[in-house]
Tab-separated table of C-alpha atoms and ligand atoms in Angstrom:
chain	number	residue	atom	x	y	z
A	1	MET	CA	21.439	2.878	21.697
A	2	TYR	CA	23.323	0.529	19.356
A	3	ALA	CA	26.894	0.185	20.281
A	4	ASP	CA	28.599	0.188	16.127
A	5	THR	CA	28.389	2.283	13.390
A	6	ILE	CA	26.169	1.477	10.035
A	7	SER	CA	26.203	2.875	6.765
A	8	ALA	CA	24.315	2.346	3.192
A	9	ILE	CA	23.387	3.924	0.043
A	10	ALA	CA	20.015	5.916	1.240
A	11	THR	CA	19.163	6.647	-2.444
A	12	PRO	CA	17.794	4.080	-5.367
A	13	LEU	CA	20.924	3.283	-7.300
A	14	GLY	CA	20.678	4.148	-11.222
A	15	GLU	CA	19.357	7.175	-12.855
A	16	GLY	CA	20.104	10.412	-10.920
A	17	GLY	CA	23.230	12.630	-10.705
A	18	ILE	CA	23.161	12.469	-7.077
A	19	GLY	CA	23.299	8.805	-4.170
A	20	ILE	CA	23.307	9.757	-0.534
A	21	VAL	CA	25.348	7.684	1.651
A	22	ARG	CA	24.226	7.966	5.115
A	23	ILE	CA	26.567	6.432	8.103
A	24	SER	CA	24.613	6.358	11.955
A	25	GLY	CA	26.146	5.404	15.108
A	26	PRO	CA	28.544	6.848	17.150
A	27	ASP	CA	31.366	6.573	15.379
A	28	ALA	CA	30.039	8.357	12.560
A	29	ASP	CA	31.968	11.590	13.135
A	30	GLN	CA	35.166	9.120	13.106
A	31	ILE	CA	34.258	7.464	10.009
A	32	ALA	CA	33.666	10.281	8.103
A	33	SER	CA	36.195	12.537	9.417
A	34	ARG	CA	39.197	9.795	7.973
A	35	ILE	CA	37.509	9.983	4.116
A	36	PHE	CA	36.388	13.321	4.170
A	37	ARG	CA	38.830	16.629	3.186
A	38	ARG	CA	38.158	20.513	2.489
A	39	GLY	CA	39.471	22.826	0.159
A	40	ARG	CA	41.992	23.097	-2.612
A	41	SER	CA	44.672	21.721	-0.218
A	42	LEU	CA	42.290	18.755	1.036
A	43	ARG	CA	43.173	19.753	4.728
A	44	PRO	CA	41.199	16.938	7.094
A	45	VAL	CA	38.504	18.259	8.923
A	46	ASP	CA	37.143	17.413	12.067
A	47	VAL	CA	33.683	16.544	11.145
A	48	ALA	CA	32.696	16.179	14.760
A	49	GLN	CA	33.700	20.319	14.913
A	50	LEU	CA	31.322	20.688	11.591
A	51	GLU	CA	27.813	22.952	13.362
A	52	SER	CA	24.902	19.908	12.602
A	53	HIS	CA	22.139	19.924	10.073
A	54	ARG	CA	24.614	22.651	7.996
A	55	LEU	CA	25.636	21.774	4.652
A	56	TYR	CA	29.824	21.351	3.984
A	57	TYR	CA	31.192	21.110	0.720
A	58	GLY	CA	34.370	19.422	0.390
A	59	TYR	CA	36.112	16.239	-1.642
A	60	VAL	CA	35.506	12.483	-0.403
A	61	VAL	CA	39.378	10.890	-0.650
A	62	ASP	CA	40.529	7.568	-0.057
A	63	PRO	CA	42.903	7.478	3.017
A	64	ARG	CA	45.713	5.009	2.006
A	65	ASP	CA	46.725	7.474	-0.839
A	66	GLU	CA	44.644	11.056	-0.563
A	67	ARG	CA	43.247	9.969	-3.458
A	68	VAL	CA	39.954	12.413	-5.080
A	69	VAL	CA	36.685	9.935	-5.102
A	70	ASP	CA	34.934	13.119	-5.337
A	71	GLU	CA	32.934	16.029	-5.236
A	72	VAL	CA	30.835	15.952	-2.024
A	73	LEU	CA	28.597	17.719	0.278
A	74	LEU	CA	28.801	16.379	3.363
A	75	ALA	CA	26.289	17.258	6.543
A	76	ARG	CA	26.226	15.843	9.768
A	77	MET	CA	23.048	15.908	12.187
A	78	ALA	CA	24.237	15.210	15.831
A	79	ALA	CA	21.807	13.028	18.187
A	80	PRO	CA	19.445	13.203	18.975
A	81	ARG	CA	17.848	15.125	16.125
A	82	SER	CA	18.324	12.850	13.451
A	83	TYR	CA	16.483	10.145	11.622
A	84	THR	CA	18.209	7.259	13.644
A	85	ARG	CA	18.039	9.956	16.605
A	86	GLU	CA	21.904	8.624	17.177
A	87	ASP	CA	25.080	11.114	15.682
A	88	VAL	CA	23.696	10.585	11.580
A	89	VAL	CA	26.757	11.754	8.351
A	90	GLU	CA	24.860	11.912	5.512
A	91	ILE	CA	27.388	12.724	2.341
A	92	SER	CA	26.181	13.468	-1.499
A	93	CYS	CA	27.941	12.487	-3.783
A	94	HIS	CA	27.193	13.554	-7.606
A	95	GLY	CA	29.663	11.097	-9.298
A	96	GLY	CA	26.904	8.565	-10.546
A	97	PRO	CA	26.233	4.998	-9.213
A	98	LEU	CA	29.628	4.017	-9.252
A	99	VAL	CA	31.257	6.118	-6.920
A	100	VAL	CA	28.663	6.263	-5.229
A	101	ARG	CA	29.295	2.415	-4.293
A	102	GLU	CA	32.802	3.288	-3.485
A	103	VAL	CA	32.047	6.411	-1.059
A	104	LEU	CA	30.402	3.153	-0.168
A	105	ARG	CA	32.955	1.467	0.049
A	106	LEU	CA	35.027	3.477	2.109
A	107	THR	CA	32.772	4.422	4.876
A	108	LEU	CA	32.768	0.314	5.428
A	109	ALA	CA	36.597	0.467	5.559
A	110	ALA	CA	37.061	3.582	7.797
A	111	GLY	CA	35.015	0.809	10.349
A	112	ALA	CA	31.822	1.601	9.815
A	113	ARG	CA	29.120	-1.730	9.111
A	114	GLN	CA	27.389	-2.481	5.761
A	115	ALA	CA	23.586	-1.522	7.397
A	116	GLU	CA	20.748	-4.542	7.164
A	117	PRO	CA	17.763	-3.946	4.937
A	118	GLY	CA	15.353	-1.315	6.633
A	119	GLU	CA	17.782	-1.107	9.875
A	120	PHE	CA	17.854	2.960	9.787
A	121	THR	CA	14.169	2.312	10.024
A	122	LEU	CA	14.724	-0.008	12.976
A	123	ARG	CA	17.180	2.112	15.097
A	124	ALA	CA	15.060	4.772	14.699
A	125	PHE	CA	11.864	2.636	16.134
A	126	LEU	CA	13.982	1.366	18.623
A	127	ASN	CA	15.856	5.013	20.016
A	128	GLY	CA	11.978	5.770	19.719
A	129	ARG	CA	11.725	7.628	17.051
A	130	ILE	CA	8.583	6.431	15.938
A	131	ASP	CA	6.023	3.505	16.578
A	132	LEU	CA	6.278	0.147	14.428
A	133	ALA	CA	3.243	1.793	12.103
A	134	GLN	CA	5.080	4.492	11.165
A	135	ALA	CA	8.347	2.843	10.456
A	136	GLU	CA	6.135	0.016	8.241
A	137	ALA	CA	4.418	3.362	7.109
A	138	VAL	CA	8.032	4.051	5.967
A	139	MET	CA	8.324	1.503	3.483
A	140	ALA	CA	4.931	1.757	1.997
A	141	VAL	CA	6.122	5.435	1.703
A	142	VAL	CA	8.723	4.021	-1.259
A	143	SER	CA	6.407	1.947	-2.599
A	144	ALA	CA	3.169	4.021	-2.789
A	145	ARG	CA	2.237	3.759	-6.603
A	146	THR	CA	-0.601	7.200	-6.978
A	147	PRO	CA	-0.126	10.493	-5.231
A	148	ASP	CA	-2.729	9.465	-2.841
A	149	SER	CA	-1.329	5.778	-2.073
A	150	LEU	CA	1.370	8.713	-0.918
A	151	ASP	CA	-0.932	10.533	1.621
A	152	LEU	CA	-2.539	8.165	3.014
A	153	ALA	CA	1.167	6.549	3.745
A	154	VAL	CA	2.663	9.817	4.341
A	155	GLY	CA	-0.130	10.064	7.092
A	156	GLU	CA	0.217	6.592	8.616
A	157	LEU	CA	4.281	7.844	8.904
A	158	ARG	CA	2.749	10.821	10.892
A	159	GLY	CA	1.865	8.696	13.759
A	160	ARG	CA	-2.299	8.097	12.489
A	161	MET	CA	-2.380	4.234	13.136
A	162	VAL	CA	-1.746	5.088	16.891
A	163	GLY	CA	-4.976	7.727	17.132
A	164	ARG	CA	-7.155	5.443	15.177
A	165	LEU	CA	-6.204	2.920	17.854
A	166	GLY	CA	-6.889	5.469	20.628
A	167	PRO	CA	-10.399	4.441	21.387
A	168	ALA	CA	-10.743	0.933	21.278
A	169	ARG	CA	-6.908	0.893	23.388
A	170	GLU	CA	-9.005	3.526	26.319
A	171	ALA	CA	-12.119	1.268	26.468
A	172	LEU	CA	-10.397	-1.793	26.853
A	173	ILE	CA	-8.199	-0.186	29.711
A	174	GLU	CA	-11.356	0.934	31.539
A	175	ALA	CA	-12.811	-2.698	31.058
A	176	LEU	CA	-9.167	-4.826	32.079
A	177	ALA	CA	-9.101	-1.622	34.838
A	178	TYR	CA	-12.315	-2.764	36.224
A	179	LEU	CA	-12.173	-6.413	36.141
A	180	ASP	CA	-9.769	-6.133	38.028
A	181	ALA	CA	-9.970	-4.383	40.747
A	182	SER	CA	-13.706	-6.613	40.902
A	183	ALA	CA	-11.459	-9.382	41.806
A	184	ASP	CA	-9.049	-7.070	44.234
A	185	PHE	CA	-11.892	-5.349	46.064
A	186	PRO	CA	-15.503	-6.199	47.462
A	187	GLU	CA	-18.035	-5.313	44.858
A	188	ASP	CA	-19.368	-2.197	46.747
A	189	GLU	CA	-15.603	-0.710	46.472
A	190	VAL	CA	-15.051	-1.212	43.168
A	191	PRO	CA	-17.263	2.073	40.617
A	192	PRO	CA	-19.417	0.270	38.196
A	193	LEU	CA	-19.437	-0.171	35.121
A	194	ASP	CA	-21.543	-0.927	32.595
A	195	LEU	CA	-19.094	-4.167	31.156
A	196	THR	CA	-20.951	-5.212	27.742
A	197	GLY	CA	-21.053	-1.334	27.125
A	198	THR	CA	-17.826	-1.130	27.101
A	199	LEU	CA	-16.246	-4.482	25.664
A	200	ALA	CA	-19.164	-3.037	22.722
A	201	ARG	CA	-17.479	-0.026	22.164
A	202	ALA	CA	-14.284	-1.323	21.778
A	203	GLU	CA	-15.085	-4.182	19.219
A	204	ALA	CA	-17.016	-1.347	17.475
A	205	ALA	CA	-13.966	1.185	17.705
A	206	LEU	CA	-11.689	-1.447	15.830
A	207	ASP	CA	-14.184	-2.998	13.378
A	208	GLU	CA	-14.128	0.621	11.851
A	209	VAL	CA	-10.135	0.865	11.994
A	210	VAL	CA	-10.665	-2.578	9.388
A	211	ALA	CA	-13.527	-0.763	7.601
A	212	GLY	CA	-11.263	1.850	6.887
A	213	ALA	CA	-8.036	-1.280	6.430
A	214	ARG	CA	-9.911	-2.526	3.615
A	215	LEU	CA	-10.359	1.017	2.061
A	216	GLY	CA	-6.497	1.912	2.711
A	217	LEU	CA	-5.695	-1.231	0.773
A	218	LEU	CA	-7.450	-0.699	-2.445
A	219	TYR	CA	-5.477	2.500	-2.954
A	220	ARG	CA	-1.928	0.911	-2.214
A	221	GLU	CA	-2.125	-2.477	-3.533
A	222	GLY	CA	-4.823	-1.751	-6.485
A	223	VAL	CA	-6.771	-3.512	-8.225
A	224	GLN	CA	-7.955	-5.414	-11.088
A	225	ILE	CA	-10.591	-4.405	-13.414
A	226	ALA	CA	-12.248	-6.667	-16.352
A	227	ILE	CA	-13.677	-5.549	-19.125
A	228	VAL	CA	-15.642	-8.074	-20.550
A	229	GLY	CA	-18.106	-9.035	-23.864
A	230	ARG	CA	-18.695	-9.824	-27.128
A	231	PRO	CA	-16.295	-9.260	-29.833
A	232	ASN	CA	-16.910	-6.146	-31.474
A	233	VAL	CA	-18.347	-4.138	-29.194
A	234	GLY	CA	-15.875	-1.691	-28.343
A	235	LYS	CA	-13.309	-3.415	-25.133
A	236	SER	CA	-10.214	-2.286	-26.600
A	237	SER	CA	-10.856	0.526	-27.627
A	238	LEU	CA	-12.588	0.984	-24.604
A	239	LEU	CA	-8.812	0.256	-22.489
A	240	ASN	CA	-7.579	1.989	-24.883
A	241	THR	CA	-9.715	5.469	-24.442
A	242	LEU	CA	-9.167	5.044	-20.798
A	243	LEU	CA	-5.112	4.852	-21.195
A	244	ARG	CA	-5.632	7.229	-23.919
A	245	ALA	CA	-3.115	5.726	-25.463
A	246	GLU	CA	-2.809	3.357	-28.031
A	247	ARG	CA	-1.935	0.425	-26.843
A	248	ALA	CA	-4.216	-2.887	-27.296
A	249	ILE	CA	-4.974	-4.566	-30.689
A	250	VAL	CA	-7.756	-2.232	-32.205
A	251	THR	CA	-9.364	-4.413	-35.271
A	252	ASP	CA	-12.571	-4.479	-37.639
A	253	ILE	CA	-12.210	-8.477	-37.995
A	254	ALA	CA	-14.253	-9.979	-34.541
A	255	GLY	CA	-12.438	-12.306	-32.115
A	256	THR	CA	-8.879	-11.151	-32.890
A	257	THR	CA	-8.488	-10.081	-28.848
A	258	ARG	CA	-6.459	-13.179	-28.459
A	259	ASP	CA	-4.687	-12.587	-25.303
A	260	VAL	CA	-5.790	-10.987	-22.713
A	261	ILE	CA	-3.707	-7.109	-22.454
A	262	ALA	CA	-3.388	-5.754	-19.248
A	263	GLU	CA	-2.497	-2.476	-18.048
A	264	SER	CA	-2.335	-0.111	-14.909
A	265	ILE	CA	-4.179	3.505	-14.693
A	266	ASN	CA	-4.473	5.920	-11.898
A	267	LEU	CA	-7.704	5.651	-11.511
A	268	GLN	CA	-9.076	8.459	-9.088
A	269	GLY	CA	-5.327	7.450	-6.915
A	270	ILE	CA	-6.770	3.964	-7.419
A	271	PRO	CA	-4.157	2.328	-8.914
A	272	ALA	CA	-6.114	0.389	-11.428
A	273	THR	CA	-5.065	-2.809	-13.562
A	274	LEU	CA	-7.566	-2.843	-16.582
A	275	ILE	CA	-7.779	-6.743	-18.007
A	276	ASP	CA	-8.536	-6.521	-21.322
A	277	THR	CA	-10.250	-10.091	-22.352
A	278	ALA	CA	-10.948	-11.875	-25.853
A	279	GLY	CA	-14.748	-12.019	-26.582
A	280	ILE	CA	-16.461	-14.217	-24.252
A	281	ALA	CA	-18.279	-16.099	-27.837
A	282	ASP	CA	-19.037	-19.979	-28.979
A	283	THR	CA	-16.922	-20.366	-31.328
A	284	GLU	CA	-14.908	-23.660	-32.354
A	285	ASP	CA	-11.501	-21.512	-32.967
A	286	ILE	CA	-8.824	-23.000	-30.807
A	287	ILE	CA	-6.443	-20.181	-29.990
A	288	GLU	CA	-9.651	-18.335	-29.451
A	289	ARG	CA	-10.983	-20.324	-27.013
A	290	MET	CA	-7.655	-19.828	-24.998
A	291	GLY	CA	-7.996	-16.729	-25.073
A	292	ILE	CA	-11.553	-17.128	-23.605
A	293	ASP	CA	-10.765	-19.751	-20.579
A	294	ARG	CA	-7.657	-16.698	-20.339
A	295	SER	CA	-10.559	-14.228	-19.840
A	296	ARG	CA	-12.471	-16.842	-17.569
A	297	ARG	CA	-9.671	-16.637	-15.227
A	298	ALA	CA	-9.506	-12.659	-15.058
A	299	LEU	CA	-13.118	-12.779	-13.660
A	300	ASP	CA	-12.625	-14.851	-11.990
A	301	THR	CA	-9.466	-12.899	-10.394
A	302	ALA	CA	-11.166	-9.542	-11.245
A	303	GLY	CA	-11.949	-6.838	-8.081
A	304	LEU	CA	-14.605	-6.066	-10.818
A	305	ALA	CA	-15.706	-6.397	-14.245
A	306	ILE	CA	-16.416	-4.008	-17.231
A	307	PHE	CA	-19.156	-5.300	-19.198
A	308	VAL	CA	-19.522	-3.878	-22.232
A	309	LEU	CA	-22.258	-3.504	-24.818
A	310	ASP	CA	-23.008	-2.235	-28.214
A	311	GLY	CA	-25.394	0.157	-27.875
A	312	SER	CA	-26.168	0.864	-31.327
A	313	MET	CA	-28.117	-2.356	-31.828
A	314	PRO	CA	-30.532	-4.507	-29.633
A	315	PRO	CA	-28.605	-7.173	-27.865
A	316	THR	CA	-27.419	-10.159	-30.098
A	317	PRO	CA	-27.121	-14.223	-27.930
A	318	ASP	CA	-23.882	-13.437	-27.273
A	319	ASP	CA	-24.369	-10.593	-25.220
A	320	PHE	CA	-27.275	-12.528	-23.475
A	321	ARG	CA	-24.191	-15.558	-22.975
A	322	VAL	CA	-21.791	-13.021	-21.161
A	323	ALA	CA	-24.640	-11.254	-18.872
A	324	GLU	CA	-25.168	-14.669	-17.678
A	325	LEU	CA	-21.473	-15.845	-17.556
A	326	LEU	CA	-20.825	-13.000	-15.682
A	327	GLN	CA	-24.116	-13.505	-13.136
A	328	ARG	CA	-22.545	-16.973	-12.071
A	329	ARG	CA	-19.009	-15.887	-11.708
A	330	VAL	CA	-19.427	-12.208	-10.628
A	331	ALA	CA	-22.542	-10.986	-9.251
A	332	SER	CA	-22.376	-14.388	-6.673
A	333	ASP	CA	-21.393	-11.566	-4.284
A	334	GLY	CA	-22.956	-9.297	-5.589
A	335	HIS	CA	-23.536	-6.481	-8.125
A	336	ASP	CA	-21.269	-3.943	-6.964
A	337	ARG	CA	-18.519	-5.535	-8.802
A	338	LEU	CA	-20.493	-5.051	-11.569
A	339	VAL	CA	-20.943	-2.377	-14.033
A	340	LEU	CA	-22.296	-2.372	-17.663
A	341	VAL	CA	-20.983	-0.112	-19.861
A	342	LEU	CA	-23.211	0.871	-23.626
A	343	ASN	CA	-20.127	1.540	-25.850
A	344	LYS	CA	-21.077	4.054	-29.417
A	345	ARG	CA	-23.455	6.425	-28.536
A	346	ASP	CA	-21.739	8.616	-31.296
A	347	LEU	CA	-24.043	6.378	-33.241
A	348	PRO	CA	-28.097	6.011	-33.668
A	349	ASP	CA	-29.701	4.700	-29.988
A	350	ARG	CA	-31.070	1.453	-30.772
A	351	HIS	CA	-31.529	-0.518	-28.024
A	352	ASP	CA	-34.268	-0.690	-25.466
A	353	HIS	CA	-33.033	0.583	-21.782
A	354	ASP	CA	-35.580	-2.116	-19.750
A	355	GLU	CA	-34.334	-4.651	-21.450
A	356	ILE	CA	-30.210	-3.723	-20.678
A	357	ARG	CA	-31.561	-3.217	-17.303
A	358	ALA	CA	-32.234	-6.496	-16.792
A	359	LEU	CA	-29.422	-8.392	-18.317
A	360	LEU	CA	-27.792	-7.556	-15.134
A	361	PRO	CA	-30.524	-5.735	-12.283
A	362	GLY	CA	-28.852	-3.527	-9.940
A	363	ALA	CA	-25.483	-2.798	-11.950
A	364	PRO	CA	-25.210	0.940	-13.463
A	365	VAL	CA	-25.251	1.833	-16.406
A	366	VAL	CA	-22.749	4.251	-18.195
A	367	GLU	CA	-23.208	5.603	-21.728
A	368	VAL	CA	-20.536	6.015	-23.962
A	369	SER	CA	-18.146	6.645	-26.597
A	370	THR	CA	-14.845	5.217	-26.788
A	371	ARG	CA	-15.169	7.289	-30.313
A	372	THR	CA	-15.909	10.660	-29.065
A	373	GLY	CA	-15.192	10.743	-25.712
A	374	GLU	CA	-18.258	11.194	-24.456
A	375	GLY	CA	-19.191	9.613	-20.981
A	376	ILE	CA	-15.982	8.758	-20.037
A	377	ALA	CA	-15.254	11.106	-17.206
A	378	GLN	CA	-18.814	9.618	-15.694
A	379	LEU	CA	-17.800	5.427	-16.207
A	380	GLU	CA	-14.268	6.661	-14.290
A	381	ALA	CA	-16.353	7.690	-11.055
A	382	THR	CA	-18.764	5.123	-11.815
A	383	LEU	CA	-15.990	2.577	-11.059
A	384	ALA	CA	-13.923	4.232	-8.425
A	385	GLU	CA	-17.746	4.412	-6.516
A	386	ALA	CA	-18.010	0.986	-6.938
A	387	LEU	CA	-14.322	-0.075	-5.777
A	388	ILE	CA	-14.918	2.300	-2.471
A	389	ALA	CA	-18.280	1.805	-1.198
A	390	ARG	CA	-17.301	-1.962	-1.638
A	391	ALA	CA	-14.100	-1.610	0.643
A	392	ALA	CA	-15.756	0.198	2.805
A	393	GLU	CA	-18.654	1.476	4.035
A	394	GLY	CA	-18.378	5.260	4.949
A	395	ALA	CA	-14.947	3.988	6.842
A	396	ALA	CA	-11.226	6.886	5.948
A	397	PRO	CA	-8.787	4.734	4.530
A	398	ALA	CA	-6.230	3.492	6.921
A	399	LEU	CA	-3.101	1.796	5.808
A	400	VAL	CA	-2.476	-1.649	7.197
A	401	THR	CA	0.032	-3.980	6.465
A	402	LEU	CA	-1.141	-7.803	6.770
A	403	ARG	CA	0.802	-8.077	10.053
A	404	GLN	CA	-1.163	-5.040	11.921
A	405	GLN	CA	-4.625	-6.691	10.346
A	406	GLN	CA	-3.734	-10.074	11.931
A	407	ALA	CA	-3.416	-8.608	15.450
A	408	LEU	CA	-6.801	-6.762	14.490
A	409	THR	CA	-8.707	-9.902	13.668
A	410	ARG	CA	-6.774	-11.790	16.996
A	411	ALA	CA	-8.018	-8.398	18.937
A	412	LEU	CA	-11.842	-8.470	17.695
A	413	GLU	CA	-11.990	-12.603	18.463
A	414	SER	CA	-10.767	-11.715	21.929
A	415	ILE	CA	-13.296	-9.312	22.889
A	416	ARG	CA	-16.319	-11.183	21.000
A	417	GLN	CA	-14.786	-14.160	23.236
A	418	ALA	CA	-14.993	-11.208	26.190
A	419	ARG	CA	-18.182	-10.717	25.621
A	420	ALA	CA	-19.554	-14.299	24.546
A	421	ALA	CA	-18.110	-15.030	28.395
A	422	LEU	CA	-19.785	-12.344	30.068
A	423	ASP	CA	-23.413	-12.685	28.287
A	424	ALA	CA	-22.420	-17.377	29.687
A	425	GLU	CA	-21.732	-15.213	33.022
A	426	ILE	CA	-18.395	-17.558	33.283
A	427	PRO	CA	-16.414	-15.827	35.844
A	428	LEU	CA	-15.086	-12.659	35.457
A	429	ASP	CA	-10.899	-13.339	35.846
A	430	LEU	CA	-11.815	-15.824	32.759
A	431	VAL	CA	-13.590	-12.817	31.189
A	432	ALA	CA	-10.600	-10.674	31.642
A	433	VAL	CA	-7.845	-12.942	30.025
A	434	ASP	CA	-9.773	-12.581	27.096
A	435	VAL	CA	-9.958	-8.623	27.228
A	436	ARG	CA	-5.882	-8.844	28.276
A	437	ASP	CA	-5.386	-10.773	25.393
A	438	ALA	CA	-7.185	-7.956	23.261
A	439	LEU	CA	-5.290	-5.283	24.962
A	440	LEU	CA	-2.361	-7.205	24.198
A	441	ALA	CA	-3.217	-7.569	19.880
A	442	VAL	CA	-3.390	-4.222	20.038
A	443	GLY	CA	-0.274	-3.061	21.209
A	444	GLU	CA	1.670	-5.686	19.037
A	445	ILE	CA	-0.196	-3.123	15.711
A	446	THR	CA	2.098	0.220	17.088
A	447	GLY	CA	4.855	-1.973	18.651
A	448	GLU	CA	4.388	-1.704	22.216
A	449	GLN	CA	4.339	-5.171	22.670
A	450	VAL	CA	6.172	-6.982	19.938
A	451	SER	CA	8.373	-9.811	20.084
A	452	GLU	CA	12.925	-9.758	18.189
A	453	THR	CA	10.671	-12.015	15.435
A	454	ILE	CA	8.118	-10.157	14.844
A	455	LEU	CA	10.907	-7.163	14.658
A	456	ASP	CA	13.464	-9.343	12.582
A	457	GLU	CA	10.356	-9.986	9.659
A	458	ILE	CA	9.450	-6.473	9.209
A	459	PHE	CA	12.709	-4.803	9.049
A	460	ALA	CA	14.078	-7.192	6.672
A	461	ARG	CA	11.693	-6.247	4.227
A	462	PHE	CA	12.817	-2.989	3.486
A	463	CYS	CA	14.894	-1.777	1.011
A	464	ILE	CA	18.499	-0.736	2.570
A	465	GLY	CA	19.667	2.281	3.029
A	466	LYS	CA	15.824	2.990	5.249
B	1	GDP	P1	-13.947	-5.223	-29.304
B	1	GDP	O1	-13.127	-6.913	-30.209
B	1	GDP	O2	-14.522	-4.966	-28.091
B	1	GDP	O3	-11.961	-5.038	-28.498
B	1	GDP	O4	-13.592	-4.002	-29.762
B	1	GDP	P2	-12.854	-3.242	-30.307
B	1	GDP	O5	-12.744	-2.206	-29.531
B	1	GDP	O6	-12.076	-3.944	-31.625
B	1	GDP	O7	-13.519	-1.696	-31.412
B	1	GDP	C1	-14.707	-3.008	-32.709
B	1	GDP	C2	-14.672	-2.529	-33.860
B	1	GDP	O8	-15.813	-1.322	-32.958
B	1	GDP	C3	-14.299	-1.359	-33.474
B	1	GDP	O9	-13.791	-0.523	-35.837
B	1	GDP	C4	-13.804	-0.113	-33.631
B	1	GDP	O10	-13.375	1.317	-34.220
B	1	GDP	C5	-15.671	0.378	-33.657
B	1	GDP	N1	-15.161	1.192	-32.032
B	1	GDP	C6	-15.784	1.203	-31.343
B	1	GDP	N2	-15.480	2.173	-30.174
B	1	GDP	C7	-16.741	2.635	-31.228
B	1	GDP	C8	-17.568	4.022	-30.742
B	1	GDP	O11	-17.753	4.595	-29.391
B	1	GDP	N3	-18.496	4.689	-31.705
B	1	GDP	C9	-18.158	3.828	-32.544
B	1	GDP	N4	-19.005	4.170	-34.205
B	1	GDP	N5	-17.540	3.134	-33.286
B	1	GDP	C10	-16.685	2.100	-32.488
B	2	ZN	ZN1	-29.487	5.125	-24.543
C-alpha cells in the first residue's frame, strides 16, 4: 500500500453540471472530514464514521473561513472494496468546472497530493485488483469511438486477455517443466513429452491472439476508405449518402472536387474515415492536379478503396486509367482492398457486366444509386465484410496495445527459435532458454513480468483522474 493520499478530478472538465473529485489513500477520510459539512448548521463530520458505499448529502467548505463552496454528494468506499483497493472518497459537485477545481484545491490544501495521470489505475494494478491488460483497457474504454470498440474494451477490462493467453502459457510451462526436469534427472525418470507438438501448440495459440489483435485494432483505431473514380461518377454523392448528411460539395461541373474531404462514419461498428478524392483524370489544370496528387497519397494510406463507376454509361478511357492506377497502387497486396461501385442504378443500365468485372478482377461489385439509396446497405455490408476478412481470418477480436503486440511478437520469435533449436538437435538446456524467454514475454502482457519503466510508460498515458 502507498503512504500518501492522492486526489484528482475524475470526470472530464467542461460541459455537464456534475464533476467528481476522487481521493484515494490512507488519509482519504481525514482529508474529506476537513472540508465536508452536513446540515444547515454546517456541522463537522467524521467521514471515517460514515457508512461505506452510501451517498451523503452535504456541503464542501473552505475550512479557513467555513465558506460554502458547493452543495455535494459524498461517497466513502472503504478499503478494499474500492477502485484502488485503498480508502476512497468521492465528492460529486454540482457547481460546474470552476467549482470542481476549487473542491480539488481544497483537498490538496487538506493534505492530498495531485494524482499523476493514470495513478488511480496504477494503484488498482499494484494493489492486485486488476492485471496490466485490464489497466490498459481502462484507457481504451475512455477513448472508445464506437459502441463496438467500447464493448471490446469493456471485455478486456473484465480480464479477457489473461484467459486468451491461457493455452499458450500452459503449453510453455509444460515444455519448460519438461526441459528443466530433463536437465536435472536421468532420462528414464522424466515423463515423456512431445516437445515439438507442445511448442507448436503454444505458437498456434499466440498466432490466434495476434490475428484477433489485428481485428481488434480495426474496431479500435478504425480505417481510412478512399473513394476514387473519374469526375462526375458520383463520389461526392456517395460520400454524402454514406454520411447521410450534406457535407461534401456536389456539383454538375466535372472535376470541381479539389480537396480531399474526410468524414468519419460508424461502419457496422468499425470507425471508418471516408476520403472523397478529386477525380483522377488527365488534365492541364494545375489546381486540379494538386487535388489528384492528394488523392494518390490518400490511396496509399487507405485501408480500402471504393472505385466508383457510372453504371449508366459504358466505361470511359478515364475509367480504365483509374482502374490501372488502382491495380498498381492498391491491388499489389491483394484485391481484398478494393470494392467496385456501379452508381446511378436508377438510370437505364448501360454497362456490360463482364467488362466491368474485368476492370478489377476479384474485387466485389455493388450496384447502387445514391439518388434513391438503393444498394447502399449492401455496400456497407460489403465494405465491413472486406475489412474484417482482411484483418483476421476468423479470429475473435482482441484488444491489444502496441506494448502487448511487441511482447507477443517477442514470445512468438522465442518459440520459433526454440523449435528451430529442437530441429537442429541443439542441447536441451539451450532450448530451455528460448522457452523461458517466451514465457517471460507472455507474462509481460498481463503484467506478471514488468519493469518499473514499462509501468511508468503505460500509466503516463492515462488521463489524470482515471
Ligand atoms: P463526383 O465528381 O464523382 O464527386 O460526382 P458527384 O457526386 O459530384 O455527382 C456527379 C453528378 O452525378 C451530379 O449531378 C449528381 O447529382 C449525379 N449523381 C450522383 N449519383 C447519382 C445517382 O445515383 N443517380 C443519378 N441519376 N445521378 C447521380
Ligand atoms: Zn447492372
